[in-house]
Amino acid sequence: MNTTAVIEKINTGALDARFVALYGKEALTAQRARYIKAIEEFAALYGAERDVYLLSVAGRSELAGNHTDHNRGAVIAASIDLDIIAVAAKTEGSVVRVKSEGYPEDVVDIADFRTPREARFSKSDAIIAGMCAGLAKKGYRTGGFVAYTTSSVLKGSGLSSSAAFEDMIGNIQNHLYNAGKISNVEIAKIAQFAENEFFGKPCGLMDQMACAVGGIIAIDFKNNTKPVIEKIDFDITAAGYNLCIVNTGGNHADLTPDYAAVPAEMKAVAAALGASVLRELDEKTVLAAAPRLRQTLGDRAVLRALHFFAENRRVAAGKQALLDGNLPAFFENVLASGRSSFCYLQNVYTTKNVAEQGLSLALCLAERTLEEKSAAWRVHGGGFAGTIQAFVKAEDVAEFRAVMDNVFGEGACMVLRVRREGATLVC
């Protein structure tokens, strides 16, 4: 179906059911306009007569398990209604062209860029190459395509913009060349490979998995090749609460060494005790070795390791609380997670720039605004800059949003909904 036909389909309401399922009724008009604009941009760049696909990949919110996935821990995460969308079409040959709104076009010959290039670390063309190389390595078909993408998942927002982009490249190849037969779990694993090996950023698997799979999921990475994924059927909105994400304005762009130090220090503790990751050890072993570990690795590494073990317990307790529909118990774990991340994991600000502490300030304001209410708040995602998360009663959202927007700017507080689909073909 060419671009004119797809626009006609949107205008006549033929895709309304898909849009409502992904974004909610109240967003229908805005999403119709958003998709039409994206199709028009695609047509201007690549031609109106191509047969096009519309695709979407959700952003994600980590609900429990801060910095546990990279040491094969457990997490709870949810896909959200902020997403990256793509208009894509097949082309002859092996060249992939992707134009993302607000960024220069990436042009990658995937037949040539098949191994990591250090000079391309942290560049989006490396993600494209890494995803296609990873798919080919697993025996899947890959081919050339052109795509225009636009994203409501802000870069550096802690909502996994890079993971959503990785999953999108996999999603496009899946539907253009593999008849949609690659599972979203498999796409997420390949996305982790692309980010680690081609993009040059150490990461766990939670971000890619949560963006791809959809809904609220508990993931146990004890066996990293076969993570245990459990869907949790709990509707936070129906329970009278909103998931609020506050963007403090910091950007992750120059913070890779801070992120990399977290898994590196945890793994250094594991290695000192004869293991590859902390999940292979128990807490008692680490505590018994603490005097020696302090001398060889420093106190922060020990603190981060102890956070890992406690956070894993909180994930288990939080999962059970959601399964039981016990929000007070879930909130208790959220608050405890936030305290541990601030005090022991220490990912709320970078020591390279202590004058800038947007996350610390947002957490302080959240506590002042919500401490007498039924609510919970914590640092969200990788940390060091970006976002905090808060679970706020519907009647308290206006006050909370006003406080946050006053300090961090209009629109800083985003009120989100959990969506049931992660990486998907829209049309």
Coordinates of C-alpha atoms in Angstrom, one line a residue, residues 180-379:
G180 CA 7.0 -11.0 11.5
K181 CA 8.2 -14.5 12.6
I182 CA 11.1 -13.3 14.9
S183 CA 9.9 -13.1 18.5
N184 CA 10.2 -9.8 20.3
V185 CA 12.3 -11.6 23.0
E186 CA 14.8 -12.5 20.3
I187 CA 14.8 -9.0 18.9
A188 CA 15.6 -7.7 22.4
K189 CA 18.5 -10.0 22.8
I190 CA 20.0 -8.9 19.5
A191 CA 19.4 -5.3 20.5
Q192 CA 21.5 -5.9 23.6
F193 CA 24.3 -7.4 21.4
A194 CA 24.1 -4.3 19.1
E195 CA 24.4 -1.8 22.0
N196 CA 27.2 -3.7 23.7
E197 CA 29.3 -4.6 20.7
F198 CA 28.6 -2.0 18.0
F199 CA 27.4 1.0 20.0
G200 CA 30.1 0.4 22.6
K201 CA 27.9 0.8 25.7
P202 CA 27.7 -1.9 28.4
C203 CA 24.1 -2.6 29.2
G204 CA 21.8 -5.3 30.6
L205 CA 18.8 -6.7 28.8
M206 CA 16.0 -5.0 30.6
D207 CA 15.5 -1.9 28.4
Q208 CA 15.4 -3.8 25.2
M209 CA 13.2 -6.5 26.6
A210 CA 10.6 -4.1 28.2
C211 CA 10.4 -1.9 25.0
A212 CA 9.9 -5.0 22.8
V213 CA 7.6 -7.3 24.9
G214 CA 4.9 -5.0 26.2
G215 CA 2.7 -4.6 29.3
I216 CA 4.0 -5.0 32.8
I217 CA 6.6 -7.8 32.9
A218 CA 8.8 -9.4 35.6
I219 CA 12.1 -10.6 34.1
D220 CA 14.6 -12.9 35.8
F221 CA 17.9 -12.9 34.1
K222 CA 19.5 -15.7 36.1
N223 CA 19.9 -17.6 32.9
N224 CA 20.7 -14.8 30.5
T225 CA 20.2 -16.8 27.3
K226 CA 16.7 -17.9 28.5
P227 CA 15.4 -15.1 30.8
V228 CA 12.2 -16.0 32.6
I229 CA 9.5 -13.5 31.6
E230 CA 6.3 -13.3 33.5
K231 CA 3.4 -11.0 32.5
I232 CA 1.8 -9.2 35.4
D233 CA -1.9 -8.3 34.8
F234 CA -2.2 -5.2 37.0
D235 CA -3.8 -1.9 35.8
I236 CA -2.2 1.0 37.7
T237 CA -4.6 3.5 36.1
A238 CA -7.7 1.5 37.1
A239 CA -6.4 1.4 40.7
G240 CA -6.6 5.2 40.7
Y241 CA -2.9 6.1 40.2
N242 CA -0.9 7.7 37.5
L243 CA 2.7 6.8 36.5
C244 CA 4.5 10.1 36.4
I245 CA 8.0 10.5 34.9
V246 CA 9.7 13.8 35.6
N247 CA 12.4 14.8 33.1
T248 CA 14.9 17.0 35.0
G249 CA 16.7 18.1 31.8
G250 CA 20.0 16.3 32.2
N251 CA 21.3 14.4 29.2
H252 CA 23.0 11.0 29.2
A253 CA 25.3 11.9 26.3
D254 CA 28.6 12.3 28.3
L255 CA 27.8 9.9 31.1
T256 CA 28.8 6.6 29.6
P257 CA 31.8 6.2 32.0
D258 CA 29.4 6.7 35.0
Y259 CA 27.1 4.0 33.7
A260 CA 29.8 1.6 32.7
A261 CA 31.3 1.9 36.2
V262 CA 28.2 0.4 37.8
P263 CA 28.3 -3.1 36.2
A264 CA 32.1 -3.0 36.1
E265 CA 32.3 -2.5 39.9
M266 CA 29.6 -5.1 40.6
K267 CA 31.4 -7.6 38.3
A268 CA 34.8 -6.8 39.9
V269 CA 33.3 -7.8 43.3
A270 CA 32.0 -11.0 41.6
A271 CA 35.4 -11.7 40.0
A272 CA 37.3 -11.2 43.2
L273 CA 35.1 -14.0 44.7
G274 CA 35.5 -16.4 41.7
A275 CA 32.3 -15.6 39.9
S276 CA 31.4 -13.7 36.7
V277 CA 28.4 -11.8 38.0
L278 CA 26.9 -11.2 41.4
R279 CA 23.9 -13.5 40.8
E280 CA 26.3 -16.4 41.0
L281 CA 27.1 -15.4 44.6
D282 CA 25.2 -15.0 47.8
E283 CA 25.2 -11.9 50.0
K284 CA 26.8 -13.6 53.0
T285 CA 29.9 -14.4 50.8
V286 CA 30.3 -10.8 49.9
L287 CA 29.8 -9.6 53.5
A288 CA 32.4 -12.1 54.7
A289 CA 34.9 -10.8 52.2
A290 CA 34.1 -7.1 52.7
P291 CA 37.3 -6.2 54.6
R292 CA 39.4 -7.5 51.7
L293 CA 37.1 -6.1 49.0
R294 CA 37.3 -2.6 50.6
Q295 CA 41.1 -2.6 50.3
T296 CA 41.2 -4.0 46.8
L297 CA 38.2 -2.5 45.1
G298 CA 37.1 0.4 47.4
D299 CA 33.9 1.0 49.4
R300 CA 31.7 2.0 46.5
A301 CA 32.1 -1.3 44.8
V302 CA 31.0 -3.1 48.0
L303 CA 28.0 -0.7 48.4
R304 CA 26.9 -1.3 44.9
A305 CA 27.1 -5.1 45.3
L306 CA 25.1 -4.9 48.5
H307 CA 22.5 -2.8 46.7
F308 CA 22.2 -5.5 44.1
F309 CA 21.3 -8.2 46.6
A310 CA 18.8 -6.1 48.4
E311 CA 17.3 -4.8 45.2
N312 CA 16.7 -8.3 44.0
R313 CA 14.7 -9.1 47.1
R314 CA 12.7 -5.9 46.6
V315 CA 11.9 -7.0 43.0
A316 CA 10.5 -10.4 44.3
A317 CA 8.5 -8.6 47.0
G318 CA 7.2 -6.0 44.5
K319 CA 6.2 -8.6 42.0
Q320 CA 4.2 -10.5 44.6
A321 CA 2.6 -7.2 45.8
L322 CA 1.4 -6.4 42.3
L323 CA 0.1 -10.0 41.7
D324 CA -1.8 -9.6 45.0
G325 CA -3.1 -6.2 44.1
N326 CA -1.4 -4.8 47.2
L327 CA -0.3 -1.3 46.2
P328 CA 0.8 -0.1 49.7
A329 CA 3.3 -3.1 49.8
F330 CA 4.5 -2.3 46.3
F331 CA 5.0 1.4 47.2
E332 CA 7.0 0.4 50.2
N333 CA 9.4 -1.4 47.9
V334 CA 9.6 1.5 45.5
L335 CA 10.6 3.9 48.2
A336 CA 13.1 1.5 49.6
S337 CA 14.6 1.0 46.1
G338 CA 14.9 4.8 45.8
R339 CA 16.7 5.2 49.1
S340 CA 19.1 2.4 48.2
S341 CA 19.9 3.9 44.7
F342 CA 20.6 7.3 46.3
C343 CA 22.7 6.0 49.2
Y344 CA 24.4 2.8 48.1
L345 CA 24.2 2.4 44.3
Q346 CA 24.9 6.2 44.1
N347 CA 23.5 6.9 40.6
V348 CA 21.6 10.0 41.3
Y349 CA 24.3 12.5 40.2
T350 CA 27.7 12.3 38.6
T351 CA 30.8 13.2 40.8
K352 CA 32.2 14.9 37.7
N353 CA 29.7 17.7 38.1
V354 CA 28.3 18.0 41.6
A355 CA 26.8 21.4 40.9
E356 CA 24.2 19.8 38.7
Q357 CA 21.9 17.6 40.7
G358 CA 18.6 17.7 38.9
L359 CA 17.6 14.2 40.1
S360 CA 18.5 14.9 43.7
L361 CA 16.3 18.1 43.6
A362 CA 13.4 16.2 41.9
L363 CA 13.5 13.5 44.6
C364 CA 13.6 16.2 47.3
L365 CA 10.5 17.9 45.8
A366 CA 8.7 14.6 45.3
E367 CA 9.2 13.8 49.0
R368 CA 8.0 17.2 50.1
T369 CA 4.9 17.0 47.9
L370 CA 3.9 13.4 48.4
E371 CA 5.2 12.2 51.8
E372 CA 1.8 12.7 53.5
K373 CA 0.0 11.0 50.7
S374 CA -0.4 7.5 49.3
A375 CA 2.4 7.6 46.8
A376 CA 6.0 6.5 46.0
W377 CA 9.0 7.9 44.1
R378 CA 12.5 6.9 43.1
V379 CA 15.3 7.5 40.6

